[in-house]
Amino acid sequence: MAGPDDVEETGETGEIVTELQQLMLFRRWSLFLPRLISESAKLNAAYTLMRQQRNPAFFDQLREKLHQILQDCEVLEASGQVCSVEGGLENVLQVVLQSLVFAAGFLHNRQFHKAFALGELCVQVSDHVADSAADMTFWRLLCRAFLGSAYLQLRRTADARHVLEEAQWLGESVEETARSMKAILGACSYALAQADLDESSIDQAGEHVDAAIAQMESNLWEVSQNKEDQEVISTILATLYHFRGHCDFLCDRFDLALSWYHRALKVLGEHRDLGIDTDAIVEHVKHDIQRAVCLKPKEAPHEASS
């Protein structure tokens, strides 16, 4: 199986890109990385709603495709054979990725049971197919990153932690983790930070988002050199910086919070392109900067003069 790190270079140099490599392109899975504001997520939700309205059986058809793959795998495994799905690995991963994208749309539209059902099935499919594929770790991580984040939206924190910690264990079990996988692990760390904050564990949230920042900063920039993708990456990192600043803000560490907020503005400014998310995130961060400045204790006159 082609490594995700090599896919972007192949696509951008004009060489022929295989179907499997196309599935690994950053733009195909960046939807599942954290962003304060995402126009692509809104558009995906609108498209999902349109498909559902035009075809009331749309969700059932998506679910049935995943069920069919699972059934095929279970029949083969019961007979002592390795799971090999009709149509090949590319077909299976196309179904998984498509299902995850629409699951994200259902989640945005607050159709939680549909999002959970598809997400859980995607996890099961990726686990079953892993027995026959050279390396399914990326897909197993991606499915869990989405499902964990989805659980958090309905405050199913225990379920989210189980899935996200499972993803981290999977990542640690791989000897050479590709940059794309490390980026997904960063998304899992960020989701764990959100879970911590939901439970008022601010210091733990800070530790998890620090891990997410380290994983994203050292790997995400290398996943794609495309200018549009680089702008998306800047919005992802700005989201992490903003969250880290928010943790400090909640602890009345206003100077630290402001430093993180300004760091978010800096990365957004350096990679601004034609996307509309950047401007919206900048306004959001600036609002929090104003709030932190207002709440920051004023220096006493004698301290200011000394």
PDB file of C-alpha atoms in Angstrom:
ATOM      1  CA  MET A   1       0.000   0.000   0.000  1.00  0.00           C
ATOM      2  CA  ALA A   2       1.410   3.381  -0.960  1.00  0.00           C
ATOM      3  CA  GLY A   3       2.547   5.518   1.921  1.00  0.00           C
ATOM      4  CA  PRO A   4       0.538   8.717   2.380  1.00  0.00           C
ATOM      5  CA  ASP A   5       3.685  10.806   2.601  1.00  0.00           C
ATOM      6  CA  ASP A   6       4.612  10.040  -0.995  1.00  0.00           C
ATOM      7  CA  VAL A   7       1.188  10.620  -2.460  1.00  0.00           C
ATOM      8  CA  GLU A   8       1.165  14.402  -2.415  1.00  0.00           C
ATOM      9  CA  GLU A   9       4.526  14.621  -4.208  1.00  0.00           C
ATOM     10  CA  THR A  10       3.335  12.256  -6.888  1.00  0.00           C
ATOM     11  CA  GLY A  11       0.150  14.216  -7.479  1.00  0.00           C
ATOM     12  CA  GLU A  12       1.836  17.607  -7.575  1.00  0.00           C
ATOM     13  CA  THR A  13       4.642  16.697  -9.968  1.00  0.00           C
ATOM     14  CA  GLY A  14       2.236  15.703 -12.697  1.00  0.00           C
ATOM     15  CA  GLU A  15       2.894  11.968 -12.564  1.00  0.00           C
ATOM     16  CA  ILE A  16       0.097   9.441 -12.825  1.00  0.00           C
ATOM     17  CA  VAL A  17      -1.671   9.054  -9.492  1.00  0.00           C
ATOM     18  CA  THR A  18      -3.304   5.725  -8.736  1.00  0.00           C
ATOM     19  CA  GLU A  19      -6.814   5.466  -7.347  1.00  0.00           C
ATOM     20  CA  LEU A  20      -5.418   4.349  -4.011  1.00  0.00           C
ATOM     21  CA  GLN A  21      -3.050   7.314  -3.902  1.00  0.00           C
ATOM     22  CA  GLN A  22      -5.872   9.707  -4.735  1.00  0.00           C
ATOM     23  CA  LEU A  23      -7.717   8.529  -1.641  1.00  0.00           C
ATOM     24  CA  MET A  24      -4.685   9.468   0.441  1.00  0.00           C
ATOM     25  CA  LEU A  25      -4.438  13.047  -0.832  1.00  0.00           C
ATOM     26  CA  PHE A  26      -4.609  15.585   1.989  1.00  0.00           C
ATOM     27  CA  ARG A  27      -7.655  17.332   0.572  1.00  0.00           C
ATOM     28  CA  ARG A  28      -9.602  14.070   0.753  1.00  0.00           C
ATOM     29  CA  TRP A  29      -9.268  13.704   4.530  1.00  0.00           C
ATOM     30  CA  SER A  30      -8.504  17.208   5.820  1.00  0.00           C
ATOM     31  CA  LEU A  31     -12.217  17.564   6.597  1.00  0.00           C
ATOM     32  CA  PHE A  32     -11.615  15.437   9.697  1.00  0.00           C
ATOM     33  CA  LEU A  33      -8.910  17.647  11.184  1.00  0.00           C
ATOM     34  CA  PRO A  34      -9.858  20.284  13.786  1.00  0.00           C
ATOM     35  CA  ARG A  35     -10.824  23.758  12.604  1.00  0.00           C
ATOM     36  CA  LEU A  36     -12.527  26.561  14.510  1.00  0.00           C
ATOM     37  CA  ILE A  37     -14.527  27.453  11.413  1.00  0.00           C
ATOM     38  CA  SER A  38     -14.800  25.376   8.254  1.00  0.00           C
ATOM     39  CA  GLU A  39     -16.718  26.376   5.156  1.00  0.00           C
ATOM     40  CA  SER A  40     -16.024  22.969   3.621  1.00  0.00           C
ATOM     41  CA  ALA A  41     -17.750  21.326   6.600  1.00  0.00           C
ATOM     42  CA  LYS A  42     -20.800  23.549   6.078  1.00  0.00           C
ATOM     43  CA  LEU A  43     -20.907  22.779   2.364  1.00  0.00           C
ATOM     44  CA  ASN A  44     -20.559  19.068   3.056  1.00  0.00           C
ATOM     45  CA  ALA A  45     -23.442  19.254   5.526  1.00  0.00           C
ATOM     46  CA  ALA A  46     -25.615  21.045   2.960  1.00  0.00           C
ATOM     47  CA  TYR A  47     -24.766  18.464   0.300  1.00  0.00           C
ATOM     48  CA  THR A  48     -25.509  15.607   2.704  1.00  0.00           C
ATOM     49  CA  LEU A  49     -28.880  17.131   3.543  1.00  0.00           C
ATOM     50  CA  MET A  50     -29.693  17.530  -0.152  1.00  0.00           C
ATOM     51  CA  ARG A  51     -28.828  13.889  -0.868  1.00  0.00           C
ATOM     52  CA  GLN A  52     -30.992  12.772   2.046  1.00  0.00           C
ATOM     53  CA  GLN A  53     -33.934  14.893   0.913  1.00  0.00           C
ATOM     54  CA  ARG A  54     -33.738  13.683  -2.679  1.00  0.00           C
ATOM     55  CA  ASN A  55     -33.334  10.071  -1.634  1.00  0.00           C
ATOM     56  CA  PRO A  56     -34.929   9.146   1.721  1.00  0.00           C
ATOM     57  CA  ALA A  57     -33.105   5.792   1.573  1.00  0.00           C
ATOM     58  CA  PHE A  58     -29.714   7.486   1.214  1.00  0.00           C
ATOM     59  CA  PHE A  59     -28.497   6.721   4.738  1.00  0.00           C
ATOM     60  CA  ASP A  60     -29.760   3.137   4.570  1.00  0.00           C
ATOM     61  CA  GLN A  61     -27.880   2.603   1.311  1.00  0.00           C
ATOM     62  CA  LEU A  62     -24.644   3.918   2.808  1.00  0.00           C
ATOM     63  CA  ARG A  63     -25.066   1.683   5.825  1.00  0.00           C
ATOM     64  CA  GLU A  64     -25.889  -1.337   3.665  1.00  0.00           C
ATOM     65  CA  LYS A  65     -22.655  -0.969   1.674  1.00  0.00           C
ATOM     66  CA  LEU A  66     -20.646  -1.110   4.888  1.00  0.00           C
ATOM     67  CA  HIS A  67     -22.709  -4.018   6.217  1.00  0.00           C
ATOM     68  CA  GLN A  68     -22.099  -5.933   2.991  1.00  0.00           C
ATOM     69  CA  ILE A  69     -18.335  -5.496   3.285  1.00  0.00           C
ATOM     70  CA  LEU A  70     -18.458  -6.717   6.880  1.00  0.00           C
ATOM     71  CA  GLN A  71     -20.561  -9.726   5.947  1.00  0.00           C
ATOM     72  CA  ASP A  72     -18.149 -10.671   3.163  1.00  0.00           C
ATOM     73  CA  CYS A  73     -15.245 -10.440   5.592  1.00  0.00           C
ATOM     74  CA  GLU A  74     -17.000 -12.468   8.267  1.00  0.00           C
ATOM     75  CA  VAL A  75     -17.871 -15.254   5.820  1.00  0.00           C
ATOM     76  CA  LEU A  76     -14.261 -15.485   4.652  1.00  0.00           C
ATOM     77  CA  GLU A  77     -12.890 -15.348   8.188  1.00  0.00           C
ATOM     78  CA  ALA A  78     -15.296 -18.076   9.303  1.00  0.00           C
ATOM     79  CA  SER A  79     -13.854 -20.346   6.618  1.00  0.00           C
ATOM     80  CA  GLY A  80     -10.305 -19.581   7.695  1.00  0.00           C
ATOM     81  CA  GLN A  81      -9.553 -17.226   4.817  1.00  0.00           C
ATOM     82  CA  VAL A  82      -8.232 -13.675   4.911  1.00  0.00           C
ATOM     83  CA  CYS A  83     -10.791 -10.965   4.230  1.00  0.00           C
ATOM     84  CA  SER A  84     -10.542  -9.870   0.589  1.00  0.00           C
ATOM     85  CA  VAL A  85     -13.486  -7.825  -0.591  1.00  0.00           C
ATOM     86  CA  GLU A  86     -14.818  -7.906  -4.122  1.00  0.00           C
ATOM     87  CA  GLY A  87     -13.592  -4.891  -6.057  1.00  0.00           C
ATOM     88  CA  GLY A  88     -10.290  -4.680  -4.230  1.00  0.00           C
ATOM     89  CA  LEU A  89      -8.918  -2.525  -1.456  1.00  0.00           C
ATOM     90  CA  GLU A  90      -9.455   0.696  -3.412  1.00  0.00           C
ATOM     91  CA  ASN A  91     -13.183   0.031  -3.605  1.00  0.00           C
ATOM     92  CA  VAL A  92     -13.420  -0.683   0.119  1.00  0.00           C
ATOM     93  CA  LEU A  93     -11.508   2.446   1.087  1.00  0.00           C
ATOM     94  CA  GLN A  94     -13.599   4.533  -1.292  1.00  0.00           C
ATOM     95  CA  VAL A  95     -16.732   3.300   0.489  1.00  0.00           C
ATOM     96  CA  VAL A  96     -15.181   3.963   3.907  1.00  0.00           C
ATOM     97  CA  LEU A  97     -14.028   7.479   3.029  1.00  0.00           C
ATOM     98  CA  GLN A  98     -17.329   8.352   1.368  1.00  0.00           C
ATOM     99  CA  SER A  99     -19.214   7.062   4.397  1.00  0.00           C
ATOM    100  CA  LEU A 100     -17.043   9.105   6.756  1.00  0.00           C
ATOM    101  CA  VAL A 101     -17.589  12.255   4.707  1.00  0.00           C
ATOM    102  CA  PHE A 102     -21.357  11.826   4.765  1.00  0.00           C
ATOM    103  CA  ALA A 103     -21.208  10.875   8.446  1.00  0.00           C
ATOM    104  CA  ALA A 104     -19.525  14.234   9.057  1.00  0.00           C
ATOM    105  CA  GLY A 105     -22.386  15.858   7.166  1.00  0.00           C
ATOM    106  CA  PHE A 106     -24.984  14.070   9.274  1.00  0.00           C
ATOM    107  CA  LEU A 107     -23.096  15.098  12.406  1.00  0.00           C
ATOM    108  CA  HIS A 108     -23.072  18.751  11.369  1.00  0.00           C
ATOM    109  CA  ASN A 109     -26.817  18.492  10.719  1.00  0.00           C
ATOM    110  CA  ARG A 110     -27.267  17.054  14.227  1.00  0.00           C
ATOM    111  CA  GLN A 111     -28.441  13.679  12.937  1.00  0.00           C
ATOM    112  CA  PHE A 112     -26.309  12.004  15.548  1.00  0.00           C
ATOM    113  CA  HIS A 113     -27.580   8.432  15.289  1.00  0.00           C
ATOM    114  CA  LYS A 114     -26.751   8.357  11.573  1.00  0.00           C
ATOM    115  CA  ALA A 115     -23.287   9.812  12.145  1.00  0.00           C
ATOM    116  CA  PHE A 116     -22.556   7.329  14.938  1.00  0.00           C
ATOM    117  CA  ALA A 117     -23.880   4.351  12.967  1.00  0.00           C
ATOM    118  CA  LEU A 118     -21.717   5.099   9.933  1.00  0.00           C
ATOM    119  CA  GLY A 119     -18.675   5.971  12.036  1.00  0.00           C
ATOM    120  CA  GLU A 120     -18.900   2.773  14.058  1.00  0.00           C
ATOM    121  CA  LEU A 121     -19.302   0.669  10.922  1.00  0.00           C
ATOM    122  CA  CYS A 122     -16.289   2.370   9.323  1.00  0.00           C
ATOM    123  CA  VAL A 123     -14.190   1.453  12.357  1.00  0.00           C
ATOM    124  CA  GLN A 124     -15.329  -2.167  12.086  1.00  0.00           C
ATOM    125  CA  VAL A 125     -14.656  -2.340   8.344  1.00  0.00           C
ATOM    126  CA  SER A 126     -11.177  -0.829   8.650  1.00  0.00           C
ATOM    127  CA  ASP A 127     -10.333  -3.304  11.420  1.00  0.00           C
ATOM    128  CA  HIS A 128     -11.548  -6.325   9.436  1.00  0.00           C
ATOM    129  CA  VAL A 129      -9.798  -5.314   6.219  1.00  0.00           C
ATOM    130  CA  ALA A 130      -6.582  -4.636   8.151  1.00  0.00           C
ATOM    131  CA  ASP A 131      -5.961  -8.394   8.243  1.00  0.00           C
ATOM    132  CA  SER A 132      -5.564  -8.511   4.465  1.00  0.00           C
ATOM    133  CA  ALA A 133      -4.036  -5.103   3.661  1.00  0.00           C
ATOM    134  CA  ALA A 134      -0.365  -4.214   3.943  1.00  0.00           C
ATOM    135  CA  ASP A 135      -1.061  -1.183   6.113  1.00  0.00           C
ATOM    136  CA  MET A 136      -4.505  -0.032   7.159  1.00  0.00           C
ATOM    137  CA  THR A 137      -3.313   1.904  10.195  1.00  0.00           C
ATOM    138  CA  PHE A 138      -3.991   5.299   8.625  1.00  0.00           C
ATOM    139  CA  TRP A 139      -7.602   4.369   7.913  1.00  0.00           C
ATOM    140  CA  ARG A 140      -8.118   2.786  11.323  1.00  0.00           C
ATOM    141  CA  LEU A 141      -6.857   6.003  12.908  1.00  0.00           C
ATOM    142  CA  LEU A 142      -8.956   8.233  10.650  1.00  0.00           C
ATOM    143  CA  CYS A 143     -12.158   6.342  11.444  1.00  0.00           C
ATOM    144  CA  ARG A 144     -11.485   6.550  15.172  1.00  0.00           C
ATOM    145  CA  ALA A 145     -10.548  10.232  15.018  1.00  0.00           C
ATOM    146  CA  PHE A 146     -13.919  11.005  13.453  1.00  0.00           C
ATOM    147  CA  LEU A 147     -15.918   8.736  15.747  1.00  0.00           C
ATOM    148  CA  GLY A 148     -14.241  10.048  18.895  1.00  0.00           C
ATOM    149  CA  SER A 149     -14.921  13.650  17.896  1.00  0.00           C
ATOM    150  CA  ALA A 150     -18.503  12.732  17.020  1.00  0.00           C
ATOM    151  CA  TYR A 151     -19.111  11.162  20.430  1.00  0.00           C
ATOM    152  CA  LEU A 152     -17.867  14.336  22.095  1.00  0.00           C
ATOM    153  CA  GLN A 153     -20.543  16.419  20.401  1.00  0.00           C
ATOM    154  CA  LEU A 154     -23.176  14.464  22.313  1.00  0.00           C
ATOM    155  CA  ARG A 155     -21.049  14.463  25.490  1.00  0.00           C
ATOM    156  CA  ARG A 156     -20.408  10.721  25.278  1.00  0.00           C
ATOM    157  CA  THR A 157     -17.031  11.393  26.831  1.00  0.00           C
ATOM    158  CA  ALA A 158     -16.282   7.865  28.043  1.00  0.00           C
ATOM    159  CA  ASP A 159     -16.999   6.406  24.595  1.00  0.00           C
ATOM    160  CA  ALA A 160     -14.889   9.114  22.982  1.00  0.00           C
ATOM    161  CA  ARG A 161     -11.941   8.438  25.275  1.00  0.00           C
ATOM    162  CA  HIS A 162     -12.098   4.712  24.580  1.00  0.00           C
ATOM    163  CA  VAL A 163     -12.007   5.207  20.805  1.00  0.00           C
ATOM    164  CA  LEU A 164      -9.365   7.944  20.862  1.00  0.00           C
ATOM    165  CA  GLU A 165      -7.053   6.130  23.267  1.00  0.00           C
ATOM    166  CA  GLU A 166      -7.434   3.034  21.108  1.00  0.00           C
ATOM    167  CA  ALA A 167      -6.259   5.138  18.161  1.00  0.00           C
ATOM    168  CA  GLN A 168      -3.232   6.305  20.115  1.00  0.00           C
ATOM    169  CA  TRP A 169      -2.372   2.719  20.983  1.00  0.00           C
ATOM    170  CA  LEU A 170      -2.620   1.759  17.311  1.00  0.00           C
ATOM    171  CA  GLY A 171      -0.315   4.625  16.377  1.00  0.00           C
ATOM    172  CA  GLU A 172       2.251   3.633  18.981  1.00  0.00           C
ATOM    173  CA  SER A 173       2.233   0.029  17.752  1.00  0.00           C
ATOM    174  CA  VAL A 174       3.510   1.048  14.301  1.00  0.00           C
ATOM    175  CA  GLU A 175       7.296   1.178  14.055  1.00  0.00           C
ATOM    176  CA  GLU A 176       7.511   3.841  11.347  1.00  0.00           C
ATOM    177  CA  THR A 177       4.550   6.171  11.523  1.00  0.00           C
ATOM    178  CA  ALA A 178       3.952   8.237   8.371  1.00  0.00           C
ATOM    179  CA  ARG A 179       3.454  11.972   8.669  1.00  0.00           C
ATOM    180  CA  SER A 180      -0.208  11.695   7.716  1.00  0.00           C
ATOM    181  CA  MET A 181      -0.779   9.199  10.507  1.00  0.00           C
ATOM    182  CA  LYS A 182       0.943  11.494  12.989  1.00  0.00           C
ATOM    183  CA  ALA A 183      -1.359  14.301  11.892  1.00  0.00           C
ATOM    184  CA  ILE A 184      -4.382  12.089  12.579  1.00  0.00           C
ATOM    185  CA  LEU A 185      -2.901  11.195  15.964  1.00  0.00           C
ATOM    186  CA  GLY A 186      -2.654  14.935  16.574  1.00  0.00           C
ATOM    187  CA  ALA A 187      -6.368  15.225  15.845  1.00  0.00           C
ATOM    188  CA  CYS A 188      -6.988  12.465  18.391  1.00  0.00           C
ATOM    189  CA  SER A 189      -4.895  14.305  20.998  1.00  0.00           C
ATOM    190  CA  TYR A 190      -6.888  17.469  20.314  1.00  0.00           C
ATOM    191  CA  ALA A 191     -10.172  15.596  20.772  1.00  0.00           C
ATOM    192  CA  LEU A 192      -8.883  14.197  24.069  1.00  0.00           C
ATOM    193  CA  ALA A 193      -8.083  17.760  25.126  1.00  0.00           C
ATOM    194  CA  GLN A 194     -11.683  18.702  24.362  1.00  0.00           C
ATOM    195  CA  ALA A 195     -12.852  15.769  26.481  1.00  0.00           C
ATOM    196  CA  ASP A 196     -10.618  16.954  29.320  1.00  0.00           C
ATOM    197  CA  LEU A 197     -12.055  20.447  29.115  1.00  0.00           C
ATOM    198  CA  ASP A 198     -15.604  19.066  29.165  1.00  0.00           C
ATOM    199  CA  GLU A 199     -14.676  17.435  32.471  1.00  0.00           C
ATOM    200  CA  SER A 200     -12.998  20.628  33.773  1.00  0.00           C
ATOM    201  CA  SER A 201      -9.539  19.029  33.695  1.00  0.00           C
ATOM    202  CA  ILE A 202      -7.851  22.123  32.306  1.00  0.00           C
ATOM    203  CA  ASP A 203      -4.252  21.117  33.018  1.00  0.00           C
ATOM    204  CA  GLN A 204      -4.797  17.724  31.394  1.00  0.00           C
ATOM    205  CA  ALA A 205      -6.401  19.459  28.424  1.00  0.00           C
ATOM    206  CA  GLY A 206      -3.303  21.625  28.112  1.00  0.00           C
ATOM    207  CA  GLU A 207      -1.067  18.563  28.052  1.00  0.00           C
ATOM    208  CA  HIS A 208      -3.138  16.879  25.365  1.00  0.00           C
ATOM    209  CA  VAL A 209      -3.289  19.949  23.142  1.00  0.00           C
ATOM    210  CA  ASP A 210       0.473  20.428  23.602  1.00  0.00           C
ATOM    211  CA  ALA A 211       0.884  16.892  22.266  1.00  0.00           C
ATOM    212  CA  ALA A 212      -1.444  17.707  19.375  1.00  0.00           C
ATOM    213  CA  ILE A 213       0.551  20.831  18.524  1.00  0.00           C
ATOM    214  CA  ALA A 214       3.822  18.893  18.544  1.00  0.00           C
ATOM    215  CA  GLN A 215       2.365  16.167  16.323  1.00  0.00           C
ATOM    216  CA  MET A 216       0.822  18.612  13.871  1.00  0.00           C
ATOM    217  CA  GLU A 217       3.637  21.170  13.667  1.00  0.00           C
ATOM    218  CA  SER A 218       6.332  18.616  12.918  1.00  0.00           C
ATOM    219  CA  ASN A 219       4.368  16.656  10.329  1.00  0.00           C
ATOM    220  CA  LEU A 220       1.423  18.455   8.782  1.00  0.00           C
ATOM    221  CA  TRP A 221       3.404  20.985   6.722  1.00  0.00           C
ATOM    222  CA  GLU A 222       5.149  18.117   4.924  1.00  0.00           C
ATOM    223  CA  VAL A 223       1.961  16.291   3.974  1.00  0.00           C
ATOM    224  CA  SER A 224       1.185  18.681   1.113  1.00  0.00           C
ATOM    225  CA  GLN A 225       3.023  21.558  -0.550  1.00  0.00           C
ATOM    226  CA  ASN A 226      -0.096  22.755  -2.377  1.00  0.00           C
ATOM    227  CA  LYS A 227      -0.763  26.427  -1.545  1.00  0.00           C
ATOM    228  CA  GLU A 228      -4.464  25.898  -0.855  1.00  0.00           C
ATOM    229  CA  ASP A 229      -3.650  22.957   1.395  1.00  0.00           C
ATOM    230  CA  GLN A 230      -1.049  25.016   3.232  1.00  0.00           C
ATOM    231  CA  GLU A 231      -3.721  27.592   4.024  1.00  0.00           C
ATOM    232  CA  VAL A 232      -5.947  24.822   5.373  1.00  0.00           C
ATOM    233  CA  ILE A 233      -3.037  23.570   7.481  1.00  0.00           C
ATOM    234  CA  SER A 234      -2.589  27.070   8.904  1.00  0.00           C
ATOM    235  CA  THR A 235      -6.250  27.119   9.994  1.00  0.00           C
ATOM    236  CA  ILE A 236      -5.780  23.746  11.689  1.00  0.00           C
ATOM    237  CA  LEU A 237      -2.710  24.909  13.604  1.00  0.00           C
ATOM    238  CA  ALA A 238      -4.393  28.206  14.469  1.00  0.00           C
ATOM    239  CA  THR A 239      -7.254  26.187  15.953  1.00  0.00           C
ATOM    240  CA  LEU A 240      -4.817  24.289  18.165  1.00  0.00           C
ATOM    241  CA  TYR A 241      -3.020  27.481  19.231  1.00  0.00           C
ATOM    242  CA  HIS A 242      -6.343  29.126  20.035  1.00  0.00           C
ATOM    243  CA  PHE A 243      -7.434  26.156  22.134  1.00  0.00           C
ATOM    244  CA  ARG A 244      -4.118  26.211  24.017  1.00  0.00           C
ATOM    245  CA  GLY A 245      -4.600  29.900  24.682  1.00  0.00           C
ATOM    246  CA  HIS A 246      -8.128  29.230  25.888  1.00  0.00           C
ATOM    247  CA  CYS A 247      -6.773  26.751  28.446  1.00  0.00           C
ATOM    248  CA  ASP A 248      -4.454  29.450  29.792  1.00  0.00           C
ATOM    249  CA  PHE A 249      -7.282  31.989  29.702  1.00  0.00           C
ATOM    250  CA  LEU A 250      -9.433  29.745  31.899  1.00  0.00           C
ATOM    251  CA  CYS A 251      -6.584  29.640  34.432  1.00  0.00           C
ATOM    252  CA  ASP A 252      -6.230  33.458  34.380  1.00  0.00           C
ATOM    253  CA  ARG A 253      -2.848  33.168  32.671  1.00  0.00           C
ATOM    254  CA  PHE A 254      -3.724  36.029  30.369  1.00  0.00           C
ATOM    255  CA  ASP A 255      -0.224  36.797  29.096  1.00  0.00           C
ATOM    256  CA  LEU A 256       0.254  33.189  28.029  1.00  0.00           C
ATOM    257  CA  ALA A 257      -3.200  33.125  26.480  1.00  0.00           C
ATOM    258  CA  LEU A 258      -2.431  36.262  24.484  1.00  0.00           C
ATOM    259  CA  SER A 259       0.847  34.795  23.243  1.00  0.00           C
ATOM    260  CA  TRP A 260      -1.012  31.757  21.874  1.00  0.00           C
ATOM    261  CA  TYR A 261      -3.720  33.906  20.306  1.00  0.00           C
ATOM    262  CA  HIS A 262      -1.105  36.043  18.554  1.00  0.00           C
ATOM    263  CA  ARG A 263       0.664  32.905  17.409  1.00  0.00           C
ATOM    264  CA  ALA A 264      -2.593  31.817  15.796  1.00  0.00           C
ATOM    265  CA  LEU A 265      -2.903  35.151  13.996  1.00  0.00           C
ATOM    266  CA  LYS A 266       0.704  34.894  12.820  1.00  0.00           C
ATOM    267  CA  VAL A 267       0.350  31.483  11.190  1.00  0.00           C
ATOM    268  CA  LEU A 268      -2.916  32.533   9.547  1.00  0.00           C
ATOM    269  CA  GLY A 269      -1.334  35.687   8.140  1.00  0.00           C
ATOM    270  CA  GLU A 270       1.687  33.849   6.779  1.00  0.00           C
ATOM    271  CA  HIS A 271      -0.369  31.366   4.768  1.00  0.00           C
ATOM    272  CA  ARG A 272      -3.409  33.383   3.753  1.00  0.00           C
ATOM    273  CA  ASP A 273      -4.643  32.456   0.274  1.00  0.00           C
ATOM    274  CA  LEU A 274      -8.098  32.522  -1.312  1.00  0.00           C
ATOM    275  CA  GLY A 275     -10.017  30.586   1.332  1.00  0.00           C
ATOM    276  CA  ILE A 276     -12.681  32.284   3.438  1.00  0.00           C
ATOM    277  CA  ASP A 277     -12.037  30.347   6.658  1.00  0.00           C
ATOM    278  CA  THR A 278      -8.935  32.383   7.476  1.00  0.00           C
ATOM    279  CA  ASP A 279     -10.753  35.714   7.791  1.00  0.00           C
ATOM    280  CA  ALA A 280     -13.490  34.187   9.935  1.00  0.00           C
ATOM    281  CA  ILE A 281     -10.977  32.545  12.277  1.00  0.00           C
ATOM    282  CA  VAL A 282      -8.963  35.775  12.509  1.00  0.00           C
ATOM    283  CA  GLU A 283     -12.068  37.638  13.676  1.00  0.00           C
ATOM    284  CA  HIS A 284     -12.805  34.923  16.221  1.00  0.00           C
ATOM    285  CA  VAL A 285      -9.275  35.053  17.626  1.00  0.00           C
ATOM    286  CA  LYS A 286      -9.237  38.860  17.713  1.00  0.00           C
ATOM    287  CA  HIS A 287     -12.443  38.817  19.747  1.00  0.00           C
ATOM    288  CA  ASP A 288     -10.799  36.549  22.316  1.00  0.00           C
ATOM    289  CA  ILE A 289      -7.717  38.778  22.357  1.00  0.00           C
ATOM    290  CA  GLN A 290      -9.905  41.750  23.262  1.00  0.00           C
ATOM    291  CA  ARG A 291     -11.581  39.740  25.988  1.00  0.00           C
ATOM    292  CA  ALA A 292      -8.242  38.638  27.461  1.00  0.00           C
ATOM    293  CA  VAL A 293      -6.899  42.200  27.386  1.00  0.00           C
ATOM    294  CA  CYS A 294     -10.004  43.486  29.178  1.00  0.00           C
ATOM    295  CA  LEU A 295      -9.820  40.834  31.895  1.00  0.00           C
ATOM    296  CA  LYS A 296      -6.072  41.022  32.385  1.00  0.00           C
ATOM    297  CA  PRO A 297      -5.317  42.771  35.706  1.00  0.00           C
ATOM    298  CA  LYS A 298      -3.950  46.262  35.250  1.00  0.00           C
ATOM    299  CA  GLU A 299      -0.476  46.960  36.539  1.00  0.00           C
ATOM    300  CA  ALA A 300      -0.302  49.131  39.642  1.00  0.00           C
ATOM    301  CA  PRO A 301       1.163  52.624  38.967  1.00  0.00           C
ATOM    302  CA  HIS A 302       4.314  51.948  41.003  1.00  0.00           C
ATOM    303  CA  GLU A 303       4.850  48.625  39.172  1.00  0.00           C
ATOM    304  CA  ALA A 304       4.493  50.275  35.788  1.00  0.00           C
ATOM    305  CA  SER A 305       7.043  52.986  36.646  1.00  0.00           C
ATOM    306  CA  SER A 306       9.586  50.617  38.185  1.00  0.00           C
TER     307      SER A 306
END
